[in-house]
Coordinates of C-alpha atoms and ligand atoms in Angstrom, one line a residue:
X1007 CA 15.3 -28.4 13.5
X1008 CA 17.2 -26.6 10.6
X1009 CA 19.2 -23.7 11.8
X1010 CA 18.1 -20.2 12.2
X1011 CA 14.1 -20.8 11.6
X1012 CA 13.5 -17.3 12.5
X1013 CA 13.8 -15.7 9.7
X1014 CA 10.4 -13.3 9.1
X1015 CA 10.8 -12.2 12.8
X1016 CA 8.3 -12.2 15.5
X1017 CA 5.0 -10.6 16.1
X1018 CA 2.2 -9.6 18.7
X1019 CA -1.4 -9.0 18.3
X1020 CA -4.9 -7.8 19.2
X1021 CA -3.9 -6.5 22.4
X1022 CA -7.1 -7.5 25.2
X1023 CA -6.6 -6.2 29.1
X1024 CA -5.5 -10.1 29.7
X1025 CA -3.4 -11.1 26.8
X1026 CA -2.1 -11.0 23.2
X1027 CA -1.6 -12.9 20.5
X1028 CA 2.0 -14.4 20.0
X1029 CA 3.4 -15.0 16.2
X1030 CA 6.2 -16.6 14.5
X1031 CA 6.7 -18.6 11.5
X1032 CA 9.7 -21.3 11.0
X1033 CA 11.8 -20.4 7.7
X1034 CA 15.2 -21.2 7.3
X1035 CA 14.8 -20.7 3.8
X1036 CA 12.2 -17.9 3.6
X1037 CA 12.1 -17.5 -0.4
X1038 CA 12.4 -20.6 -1.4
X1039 CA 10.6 -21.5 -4.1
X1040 CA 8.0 -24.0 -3.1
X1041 CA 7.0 -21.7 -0.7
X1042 CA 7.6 -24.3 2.4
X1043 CA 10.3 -22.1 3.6
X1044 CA 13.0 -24.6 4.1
X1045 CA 11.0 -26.5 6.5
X1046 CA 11.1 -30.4 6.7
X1047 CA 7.1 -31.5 6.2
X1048 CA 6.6 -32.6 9.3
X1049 CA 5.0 -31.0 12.3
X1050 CA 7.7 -29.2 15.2
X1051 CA 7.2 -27.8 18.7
X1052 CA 7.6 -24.1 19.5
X1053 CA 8.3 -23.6 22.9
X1054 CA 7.3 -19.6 23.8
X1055 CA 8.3 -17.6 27.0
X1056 CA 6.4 -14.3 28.2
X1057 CA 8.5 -12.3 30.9
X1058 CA 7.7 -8.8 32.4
X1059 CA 11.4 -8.0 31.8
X1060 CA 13.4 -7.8 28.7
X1061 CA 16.1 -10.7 30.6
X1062 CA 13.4 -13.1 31.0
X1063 CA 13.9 -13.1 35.2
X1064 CA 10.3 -12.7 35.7
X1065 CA 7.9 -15.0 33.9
X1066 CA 4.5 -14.7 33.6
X1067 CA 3.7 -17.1 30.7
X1068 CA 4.8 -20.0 29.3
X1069 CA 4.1 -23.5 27.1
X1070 CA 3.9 -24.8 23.7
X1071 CA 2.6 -24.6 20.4
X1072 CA 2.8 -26.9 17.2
X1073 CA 3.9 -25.6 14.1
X1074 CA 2.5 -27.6 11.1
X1075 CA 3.5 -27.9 7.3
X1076 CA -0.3 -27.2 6.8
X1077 CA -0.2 -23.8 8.4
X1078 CA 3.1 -23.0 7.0
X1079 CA 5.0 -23.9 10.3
X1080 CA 3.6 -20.4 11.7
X1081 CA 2.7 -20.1 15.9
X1082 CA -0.1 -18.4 17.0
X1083 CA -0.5 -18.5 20.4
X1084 CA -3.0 -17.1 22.5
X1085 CA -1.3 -15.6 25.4
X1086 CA -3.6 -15.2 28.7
X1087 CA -3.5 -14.4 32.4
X1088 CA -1.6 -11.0 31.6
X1089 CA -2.1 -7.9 33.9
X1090 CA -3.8 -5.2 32.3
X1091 CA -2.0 -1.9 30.5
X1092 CA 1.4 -3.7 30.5
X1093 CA 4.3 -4.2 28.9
X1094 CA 5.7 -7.7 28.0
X1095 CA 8.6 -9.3 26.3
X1096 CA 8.4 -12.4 24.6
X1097 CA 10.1 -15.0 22.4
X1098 CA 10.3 -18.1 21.2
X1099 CA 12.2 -21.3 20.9
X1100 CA 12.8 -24.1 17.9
X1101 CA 15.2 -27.0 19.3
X1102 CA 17.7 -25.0 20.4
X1103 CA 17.4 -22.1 18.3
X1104 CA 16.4 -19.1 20.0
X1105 CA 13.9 -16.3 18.2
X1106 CA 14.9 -12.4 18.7
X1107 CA 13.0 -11.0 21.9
X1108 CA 9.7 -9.3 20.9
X1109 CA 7.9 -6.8 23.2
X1110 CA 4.1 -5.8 23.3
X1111 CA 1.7 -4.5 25.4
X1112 CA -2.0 -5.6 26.8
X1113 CA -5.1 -3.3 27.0
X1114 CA -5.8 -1.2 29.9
X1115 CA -8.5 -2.8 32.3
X1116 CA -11.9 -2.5 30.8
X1117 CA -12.9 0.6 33.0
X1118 CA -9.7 2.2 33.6
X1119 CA -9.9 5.6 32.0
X1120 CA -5.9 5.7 30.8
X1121 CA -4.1 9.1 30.5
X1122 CA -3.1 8.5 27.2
X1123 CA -2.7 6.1 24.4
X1124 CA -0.6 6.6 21.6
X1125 CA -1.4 4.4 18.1
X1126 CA -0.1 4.7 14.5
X1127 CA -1.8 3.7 11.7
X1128 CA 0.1 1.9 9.0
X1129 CA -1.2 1.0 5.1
X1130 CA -0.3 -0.1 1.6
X1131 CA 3.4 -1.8 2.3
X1132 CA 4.6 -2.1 -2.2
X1133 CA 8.0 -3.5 -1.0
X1134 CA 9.0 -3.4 -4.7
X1135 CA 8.0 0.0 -4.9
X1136 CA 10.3 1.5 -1.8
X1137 CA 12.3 1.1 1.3
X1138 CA 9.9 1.0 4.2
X1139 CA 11.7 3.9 5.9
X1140 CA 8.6 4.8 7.3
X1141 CA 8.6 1.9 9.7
X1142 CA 12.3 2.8 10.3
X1143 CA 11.1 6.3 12.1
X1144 CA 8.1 4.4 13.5
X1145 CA 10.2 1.3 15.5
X1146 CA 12.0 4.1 17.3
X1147 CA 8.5 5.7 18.9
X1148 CA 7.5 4.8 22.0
X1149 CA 3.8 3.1 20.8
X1150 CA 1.1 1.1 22.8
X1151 CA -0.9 -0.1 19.4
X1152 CA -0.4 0.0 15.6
X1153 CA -3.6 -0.3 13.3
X1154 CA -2.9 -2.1 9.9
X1155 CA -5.3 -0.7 7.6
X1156 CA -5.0 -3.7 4.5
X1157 CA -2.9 -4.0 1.5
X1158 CA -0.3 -6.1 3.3
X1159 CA 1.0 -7.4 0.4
X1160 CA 0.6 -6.7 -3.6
X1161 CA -0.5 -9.9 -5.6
X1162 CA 0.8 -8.3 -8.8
X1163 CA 4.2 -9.9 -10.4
X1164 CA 7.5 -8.1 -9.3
X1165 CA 9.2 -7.1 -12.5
X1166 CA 11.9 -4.8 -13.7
X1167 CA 9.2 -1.8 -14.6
X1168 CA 7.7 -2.2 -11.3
X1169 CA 11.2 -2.5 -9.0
X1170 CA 11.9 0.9 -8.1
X1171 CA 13.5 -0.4 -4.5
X1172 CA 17.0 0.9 -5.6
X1173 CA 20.1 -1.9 -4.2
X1174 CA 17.9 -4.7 -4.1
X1175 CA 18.9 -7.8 -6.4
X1176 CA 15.9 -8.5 -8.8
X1177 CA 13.8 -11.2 -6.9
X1178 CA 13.8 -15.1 -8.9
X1179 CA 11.5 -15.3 -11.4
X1180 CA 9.2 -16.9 -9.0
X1181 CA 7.9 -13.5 -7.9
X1182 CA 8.0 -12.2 -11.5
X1183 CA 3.8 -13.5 -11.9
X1184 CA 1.0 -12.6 -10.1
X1185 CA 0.1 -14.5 -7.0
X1186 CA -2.8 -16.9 -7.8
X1187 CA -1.8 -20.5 -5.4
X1188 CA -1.5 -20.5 -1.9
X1189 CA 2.2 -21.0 -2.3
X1190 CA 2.7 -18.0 -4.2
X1191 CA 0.9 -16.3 -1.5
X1192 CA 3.0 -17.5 1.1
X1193 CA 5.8 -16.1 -0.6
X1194 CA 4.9 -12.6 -1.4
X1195 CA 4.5 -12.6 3.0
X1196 CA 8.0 -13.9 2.8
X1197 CA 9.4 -11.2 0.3
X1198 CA 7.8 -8.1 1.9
X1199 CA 8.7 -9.7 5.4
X1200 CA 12.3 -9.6 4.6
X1201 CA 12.5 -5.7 5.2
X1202 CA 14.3 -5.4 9.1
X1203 CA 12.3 -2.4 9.4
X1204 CA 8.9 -4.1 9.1
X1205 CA 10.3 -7.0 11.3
X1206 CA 11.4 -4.1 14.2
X1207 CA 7.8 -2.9 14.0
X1208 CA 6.1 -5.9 14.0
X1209 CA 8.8 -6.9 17.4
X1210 CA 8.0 -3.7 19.0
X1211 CA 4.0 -3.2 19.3
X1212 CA 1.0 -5.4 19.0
X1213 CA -0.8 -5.0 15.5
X1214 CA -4.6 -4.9 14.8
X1215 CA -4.9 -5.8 11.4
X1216 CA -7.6 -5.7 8.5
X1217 CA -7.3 -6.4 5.1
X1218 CA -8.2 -4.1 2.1
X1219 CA -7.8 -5.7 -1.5
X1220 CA -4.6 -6.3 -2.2
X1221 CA -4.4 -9.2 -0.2
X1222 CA -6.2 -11.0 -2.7
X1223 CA -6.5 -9.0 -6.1
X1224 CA -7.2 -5.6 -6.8
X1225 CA -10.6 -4.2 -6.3
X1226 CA -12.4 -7.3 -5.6
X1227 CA -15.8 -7.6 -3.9
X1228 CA -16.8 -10.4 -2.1
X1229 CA -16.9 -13.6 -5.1
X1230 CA -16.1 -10.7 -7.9
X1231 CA -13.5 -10.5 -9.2
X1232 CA -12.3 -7.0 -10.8
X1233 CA -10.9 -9.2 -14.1
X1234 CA -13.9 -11.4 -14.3
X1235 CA -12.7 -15.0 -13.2
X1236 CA -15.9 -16.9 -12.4
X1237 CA -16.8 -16.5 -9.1
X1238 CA -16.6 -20.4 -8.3
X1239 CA -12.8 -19.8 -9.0
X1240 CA -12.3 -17.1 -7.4
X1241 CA -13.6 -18.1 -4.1
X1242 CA -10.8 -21.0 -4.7
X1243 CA -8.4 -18.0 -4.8
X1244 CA -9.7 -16.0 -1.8
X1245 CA -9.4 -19.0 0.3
X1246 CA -5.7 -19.8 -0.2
X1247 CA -5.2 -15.5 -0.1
X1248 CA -7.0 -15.7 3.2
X1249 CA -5.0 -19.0 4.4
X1250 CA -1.4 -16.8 3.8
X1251 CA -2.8 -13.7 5.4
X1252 CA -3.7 -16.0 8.6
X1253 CA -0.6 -17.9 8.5
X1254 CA 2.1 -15.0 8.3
X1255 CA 0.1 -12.5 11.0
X1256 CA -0.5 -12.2 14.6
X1257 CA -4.0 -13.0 14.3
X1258 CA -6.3 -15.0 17.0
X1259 CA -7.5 -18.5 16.0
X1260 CA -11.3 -17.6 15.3
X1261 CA -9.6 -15.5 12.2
X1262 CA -8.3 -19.1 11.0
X1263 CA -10.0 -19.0 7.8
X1264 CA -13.4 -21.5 7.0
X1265 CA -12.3 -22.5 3.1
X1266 CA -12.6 -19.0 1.7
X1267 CA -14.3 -17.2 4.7
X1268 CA -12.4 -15.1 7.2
X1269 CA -13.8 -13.8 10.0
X1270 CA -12.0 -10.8 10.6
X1271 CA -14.4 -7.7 11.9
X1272 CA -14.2 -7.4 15.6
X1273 CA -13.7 -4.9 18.7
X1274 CA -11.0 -3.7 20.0
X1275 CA -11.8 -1.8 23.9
X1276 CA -9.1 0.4 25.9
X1277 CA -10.8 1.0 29.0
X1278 CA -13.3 4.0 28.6
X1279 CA -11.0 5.6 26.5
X1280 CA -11.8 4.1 23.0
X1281 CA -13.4 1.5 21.4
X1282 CA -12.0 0.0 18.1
X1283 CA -14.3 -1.1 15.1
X1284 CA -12.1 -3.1 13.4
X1285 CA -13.8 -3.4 9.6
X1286 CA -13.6 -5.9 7.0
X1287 CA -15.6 -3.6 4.1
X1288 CA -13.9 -6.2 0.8
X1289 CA -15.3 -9.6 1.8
X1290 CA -19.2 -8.6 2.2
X1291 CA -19.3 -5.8 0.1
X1292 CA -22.1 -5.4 -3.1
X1293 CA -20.2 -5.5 -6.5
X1294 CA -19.8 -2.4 -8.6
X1295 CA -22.7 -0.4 -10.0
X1296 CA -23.0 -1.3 -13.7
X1297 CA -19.2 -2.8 -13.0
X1298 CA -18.4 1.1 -13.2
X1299 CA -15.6 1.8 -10.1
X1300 CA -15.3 5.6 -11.2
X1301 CA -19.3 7.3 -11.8
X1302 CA -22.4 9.2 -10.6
X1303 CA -25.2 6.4 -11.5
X1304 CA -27.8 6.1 -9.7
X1305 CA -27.3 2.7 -8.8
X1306 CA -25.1 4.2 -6.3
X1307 CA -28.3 5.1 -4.1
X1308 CA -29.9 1.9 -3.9
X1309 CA -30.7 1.6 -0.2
X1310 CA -30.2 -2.3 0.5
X1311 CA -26.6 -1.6 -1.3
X1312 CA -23.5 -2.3 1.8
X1313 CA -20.2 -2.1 2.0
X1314 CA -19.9 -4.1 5.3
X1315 CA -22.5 -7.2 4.4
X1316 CA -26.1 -7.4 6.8
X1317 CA -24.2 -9.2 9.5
X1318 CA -21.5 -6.6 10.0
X1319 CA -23.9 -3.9 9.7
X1320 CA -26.0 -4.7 12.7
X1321 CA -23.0 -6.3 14.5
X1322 CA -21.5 -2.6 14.0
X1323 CA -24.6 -0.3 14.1
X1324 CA -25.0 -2.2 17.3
X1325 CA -21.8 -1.2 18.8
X1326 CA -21.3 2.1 18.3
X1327 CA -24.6 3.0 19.1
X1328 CA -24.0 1.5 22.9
X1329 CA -20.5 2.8 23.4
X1330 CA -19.5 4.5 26.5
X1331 CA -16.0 5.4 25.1
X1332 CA -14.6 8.7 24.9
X1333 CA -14.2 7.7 21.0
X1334 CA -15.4 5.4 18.9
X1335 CA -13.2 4.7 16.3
X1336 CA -13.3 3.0 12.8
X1337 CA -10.8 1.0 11.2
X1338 CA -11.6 0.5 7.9
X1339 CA -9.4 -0.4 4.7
X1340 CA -10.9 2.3 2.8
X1341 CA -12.1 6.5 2.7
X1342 CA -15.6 6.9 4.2
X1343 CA -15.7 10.5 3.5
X1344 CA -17.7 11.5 0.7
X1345 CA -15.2 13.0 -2.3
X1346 CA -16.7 14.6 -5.4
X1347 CA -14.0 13.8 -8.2
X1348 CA -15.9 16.3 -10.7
X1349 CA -15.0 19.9 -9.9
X1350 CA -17.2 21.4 -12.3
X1351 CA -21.4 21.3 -11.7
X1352 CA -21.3 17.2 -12.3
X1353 CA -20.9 15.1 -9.9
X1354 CA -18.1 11.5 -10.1
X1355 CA -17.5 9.5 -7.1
X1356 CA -15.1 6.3 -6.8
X1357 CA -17.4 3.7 -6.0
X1358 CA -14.3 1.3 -4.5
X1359 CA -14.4 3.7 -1.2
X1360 CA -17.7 4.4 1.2
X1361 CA -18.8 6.6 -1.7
X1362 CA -20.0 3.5 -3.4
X1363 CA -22.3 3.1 -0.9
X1364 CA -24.3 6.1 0.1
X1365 CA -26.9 4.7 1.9
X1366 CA -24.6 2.3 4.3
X1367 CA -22.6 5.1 5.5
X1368 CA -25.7 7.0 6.1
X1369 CA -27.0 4.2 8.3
X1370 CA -23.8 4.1 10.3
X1371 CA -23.6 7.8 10.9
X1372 CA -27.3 7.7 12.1
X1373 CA -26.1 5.0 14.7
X1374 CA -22.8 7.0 15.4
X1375 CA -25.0 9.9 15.9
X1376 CA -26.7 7.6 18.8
X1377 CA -23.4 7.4 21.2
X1378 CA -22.3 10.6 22.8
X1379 CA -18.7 9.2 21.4
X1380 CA -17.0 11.4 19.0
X1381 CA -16.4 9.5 15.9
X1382 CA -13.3 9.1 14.0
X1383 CA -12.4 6.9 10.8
X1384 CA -9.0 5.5 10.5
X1385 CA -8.4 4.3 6.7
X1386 CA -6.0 4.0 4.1
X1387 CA -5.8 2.5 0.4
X1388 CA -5.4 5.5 -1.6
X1389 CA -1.4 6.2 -1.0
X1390 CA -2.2 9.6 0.2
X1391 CA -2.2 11.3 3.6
X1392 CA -5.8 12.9 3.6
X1393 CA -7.8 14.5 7.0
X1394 CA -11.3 14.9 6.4
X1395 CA -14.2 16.2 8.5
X1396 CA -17.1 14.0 7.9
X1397 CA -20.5 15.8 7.5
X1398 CA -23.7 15.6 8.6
X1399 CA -24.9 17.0 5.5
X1400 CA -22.1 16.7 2.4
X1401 CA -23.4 19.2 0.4
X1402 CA -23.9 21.7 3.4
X1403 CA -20.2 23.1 4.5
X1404 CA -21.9 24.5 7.0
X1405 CA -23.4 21.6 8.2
X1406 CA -22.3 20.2 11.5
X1407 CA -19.3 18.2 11.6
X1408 CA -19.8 14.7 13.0
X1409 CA -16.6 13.2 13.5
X1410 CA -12.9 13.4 11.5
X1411 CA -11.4 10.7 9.5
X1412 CA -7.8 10.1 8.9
X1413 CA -5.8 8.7 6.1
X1414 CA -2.6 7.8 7.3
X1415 CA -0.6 7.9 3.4
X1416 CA 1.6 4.1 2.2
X1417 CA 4.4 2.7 3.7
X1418 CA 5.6 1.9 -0.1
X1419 CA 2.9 2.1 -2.5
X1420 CA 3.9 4.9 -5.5
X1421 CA 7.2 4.9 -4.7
X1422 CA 9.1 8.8 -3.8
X1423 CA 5.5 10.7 -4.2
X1424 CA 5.7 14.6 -4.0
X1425 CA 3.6 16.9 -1.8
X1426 CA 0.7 16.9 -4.4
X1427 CA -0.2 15.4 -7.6
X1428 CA -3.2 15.7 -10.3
X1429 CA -5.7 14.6 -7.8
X1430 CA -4.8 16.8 -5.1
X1431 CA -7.0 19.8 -6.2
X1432 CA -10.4 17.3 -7.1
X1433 CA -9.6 16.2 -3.1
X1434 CA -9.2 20.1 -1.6
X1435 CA -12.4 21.1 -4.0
X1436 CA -14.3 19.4 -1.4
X1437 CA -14.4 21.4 1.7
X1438 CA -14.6 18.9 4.4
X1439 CA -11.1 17.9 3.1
X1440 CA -8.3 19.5 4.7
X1441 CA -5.3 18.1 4.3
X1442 CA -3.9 16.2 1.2
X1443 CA 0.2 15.4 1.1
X1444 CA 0.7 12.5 -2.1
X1445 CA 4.3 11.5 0.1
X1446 CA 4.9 8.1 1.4
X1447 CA 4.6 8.0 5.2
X1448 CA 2.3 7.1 8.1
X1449 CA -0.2 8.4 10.7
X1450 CA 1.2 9.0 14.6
X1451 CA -1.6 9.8 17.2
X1452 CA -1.8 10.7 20.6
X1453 CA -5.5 10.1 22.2
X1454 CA -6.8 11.0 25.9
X1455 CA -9.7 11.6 27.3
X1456 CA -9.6 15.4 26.2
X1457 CA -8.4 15.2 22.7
X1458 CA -6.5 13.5 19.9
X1459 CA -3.6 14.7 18.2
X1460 CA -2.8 13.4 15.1
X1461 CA 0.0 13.9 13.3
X1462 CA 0.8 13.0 9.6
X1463 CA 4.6 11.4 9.0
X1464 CA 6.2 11.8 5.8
X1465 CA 9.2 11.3 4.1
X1466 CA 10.9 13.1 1.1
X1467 CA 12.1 9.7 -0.9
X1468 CA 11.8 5.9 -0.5
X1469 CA 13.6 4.5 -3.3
X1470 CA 16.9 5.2 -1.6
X1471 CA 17.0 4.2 1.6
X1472 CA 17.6 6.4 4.9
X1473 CA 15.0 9.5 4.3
X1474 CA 15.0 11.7 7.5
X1475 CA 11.1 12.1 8.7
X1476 CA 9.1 15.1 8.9
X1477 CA 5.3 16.1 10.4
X1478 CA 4.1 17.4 7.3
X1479 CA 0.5 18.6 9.6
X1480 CA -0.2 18.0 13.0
X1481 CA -4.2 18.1 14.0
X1482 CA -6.0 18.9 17.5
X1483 CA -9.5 17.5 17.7
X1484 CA -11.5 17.9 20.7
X1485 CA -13.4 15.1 22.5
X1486 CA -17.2 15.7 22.2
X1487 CA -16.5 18.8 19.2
X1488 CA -15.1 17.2 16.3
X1489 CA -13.3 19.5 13.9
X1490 CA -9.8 19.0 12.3
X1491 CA -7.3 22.0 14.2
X1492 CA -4.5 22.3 12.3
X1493 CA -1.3 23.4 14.2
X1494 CA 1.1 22.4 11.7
Ligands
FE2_2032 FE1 -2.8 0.1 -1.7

């Protein structure tokens, strides 16, 4: 075994009331070129070690894994036989090299009613574009869950106009093109996983993780691709993008992709508190109206148009409509609520969020409608922090408000950011929309039976490193009346 393999840190994942999911990857070399990570190619044992204390004394799991050259030398082991709402610490050995000690935490039993649960939501991670101070702030709370809400990595090449990470070197020239084989796929993971501050997240609470666009190329539905490579080839593509995002996150085996499939929607439960609809709305989703992303056409409207794919829909529809949580939640990679872009009498919508799909979101809110759960929508993708109260009836301010959805800002994406920009009045036009902060930053939340308090975490730079943090708003929103309470 070559000396220190641990390189990209360790991870936990899709926390159930019996276990997690345990990650590492072996890299002595993490950026070399080839993308192997310094690894021999040949196949190495992981021995892995789950205690209830931080000095190992008391174990409750234990065994082995194989790390192959195929999957990148990454673990993912599925960790059962845990004790429900827990905390666990766990790590991993190569030879005699010893990983750093990660901790995580299981689900509460499935009917326990917990007192609390506290989650952040985290989104669009640009590691050229800034520091990830945000996840500096965010290792030091005390979390049960984080919700990765896509972009991941950036496929685009790192150049010298894009580099605006201040006391970085400029990285090889290997990182200078955009990411099209599975090797440069595997490195981009290895780049972006270099930050400590990512690592200390990623070692301090279990991720649930979904995938917006990035992860592949920008704005692509299902075999289209936004630049037009046949879809044949771009299938090729999504199947070596898929293949990285498996092999460099904490991600149960079923997600271990089928050529360039992924199965990747699923359910998250914490006792009767909330359940988590964990979305995948890029890998089934209906191209582009008229290859428009930015209209009003009526194309828009067509009924049998989906963002989530037939099988997701019902799978979803299903769910929500039988849930006996307190809150049914939505993770999905992109905004649901509907946002006008015109402020004048037209009408412009961006049909790469919900709003390119009318009639899908209708269908889902009728079967939301059906739980007496109160809805809310986690998302990310456009680099903003924006709370929304979702509508029964868009056009109708008055209408009754069905749920809230939250848009927890980037980690990276768009560098310093200010506290508005040029498309912070075409967002506030719309009334449902009642918060809109263009600063880098994420989303800290506090859930229990009686409400949710969300509060939106920004930072005033992250081109330099070390920004203090600050709640730029802080929202109450009652279980069972959904409205957006602002208290800061
Ligand atoms: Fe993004």
């Amino acid at each position: 075994m070559p000396a220190n393999p641990f390189t990209l840190g360790v991870a936990s994942g899709d926390p159930h009331p019996d276990g997690v999911v345990l990650w590492t990857r072996l890299a002595p070399e993490p950026l070399a070129a080839d993308g192997h990570g310094g690894m021999p190619r040949r196949p190495f044992t992981v021995a892995y070690e789950v205690a209830e204390d931080e000095g190992f004394a008391r174990i409750a799991a234990r065994g082995h894994a194989l790390a192959t050259p195929e999957l990148a030398h990454s673990v993912h082991v599925e960790v059962c036989g845990l004790r429900p709402g827990r905390e666990y610490f766990y790590r991993f050995r190569a030879g005699t090299e010893l990983s750093p000690v990660g901790r995580t935490k299981t689900a509460p039993a499935p009917y326990a009613m917990p007192d609390e649960l506290r989650f952040t939501t985290a989104s669009c991670q640009a590691w050229y574009h800034g520091h990830f101070t945000a996840y500096e702030h965010m290792a030091k709370e005390d979390l049960d869950v984080l919700f990765f809400l896509g972009d991941y990595i950036y496929e685009y090449g790192i150049t010298a106009t894009n580099l605006w990470r201040q006391g970085v070197p400029m990285p090889a020239a290997e990182h200078g093109v955009e990411t099209v084989t599975l090797e440069q796929y595997r490195l981009r993971y290895a780049l972006f996983k270099t930050d400590p501050h990512l690592q200390a997240v990623h070692a301090s609470v279990p991720w649930v993780i979904t995938t917006d666009d990035h992860e592949v190329q920008n704005n692509y539905a299902d075999e289209w691709s936004e630049t037009g490579i046949p879809p044949a080839d771009f299938l090729r593509r999504r199947a070596v993008a898929y293949r990285a995002f498996y092999e460099n996150l904490p991600l149960r085996a079923v997600s271990l992709p089928d050529g360039p499939h992924l199965a990747l929607h699923h359910r998250l439960r914490w006792g009767r508190l909330a359940d988590f609809n964990v979305l995948d709305n890029r890998q089934h989703r209906d191209p582009y109206p008229a290859g428009a992303v930015v209209d009003n056409s009526p194309e828009r409207h067509d009924p049998s148009r989906t963002i989530l794919g037939a099988r997701q829909e019902k799978w979803l529809f299903d769910g929500v409509r039988r849930s006996q949580a307190t809150w049914n939640v939505l993770a999905t990679g992109v905004v649901m609520a509907q946002i006008d872009r015109d402020t004048g009498p037209g009408e412009l919508y961006s049909n790469d969020m919900w709003d390119g799909f009318p009639a899908c979101r209708d269908r889902l809110f009728a079967a939301l409608r059906q739980s007496p759960a109160t809805p809310v929508v986690l998302s990310g993708d456009i680099h903003r922090h924006v709370a929304a109260e979702l509508k029964t009836d868009w056009r109708d301010p008055a209408s009754a408000t069905m749920g809230v959805e939250l848009v927890g800002g980037s980690i990276g994406s768009d560098g310093d950011g200010a506290d508005t920009d040029s498309f912070g009045p075409l967002w506030l036009a719309n009334p449902h929309v009642k918060l809109y902060n263009a600063r880098r930053g994420y989303l800290s939340c506090r859930m229990t039976p009686t409400a949710l308090t969300s509060e939106f975490k920004t930072l005033p730079y992250v081109t330099r490193p070390g920004a203090p943090v600050t709640t730029a708003a802080r929202f109450v929103t009652e279980a069972g009346r959904p409205a957006l309470n602002r208290e800061v």
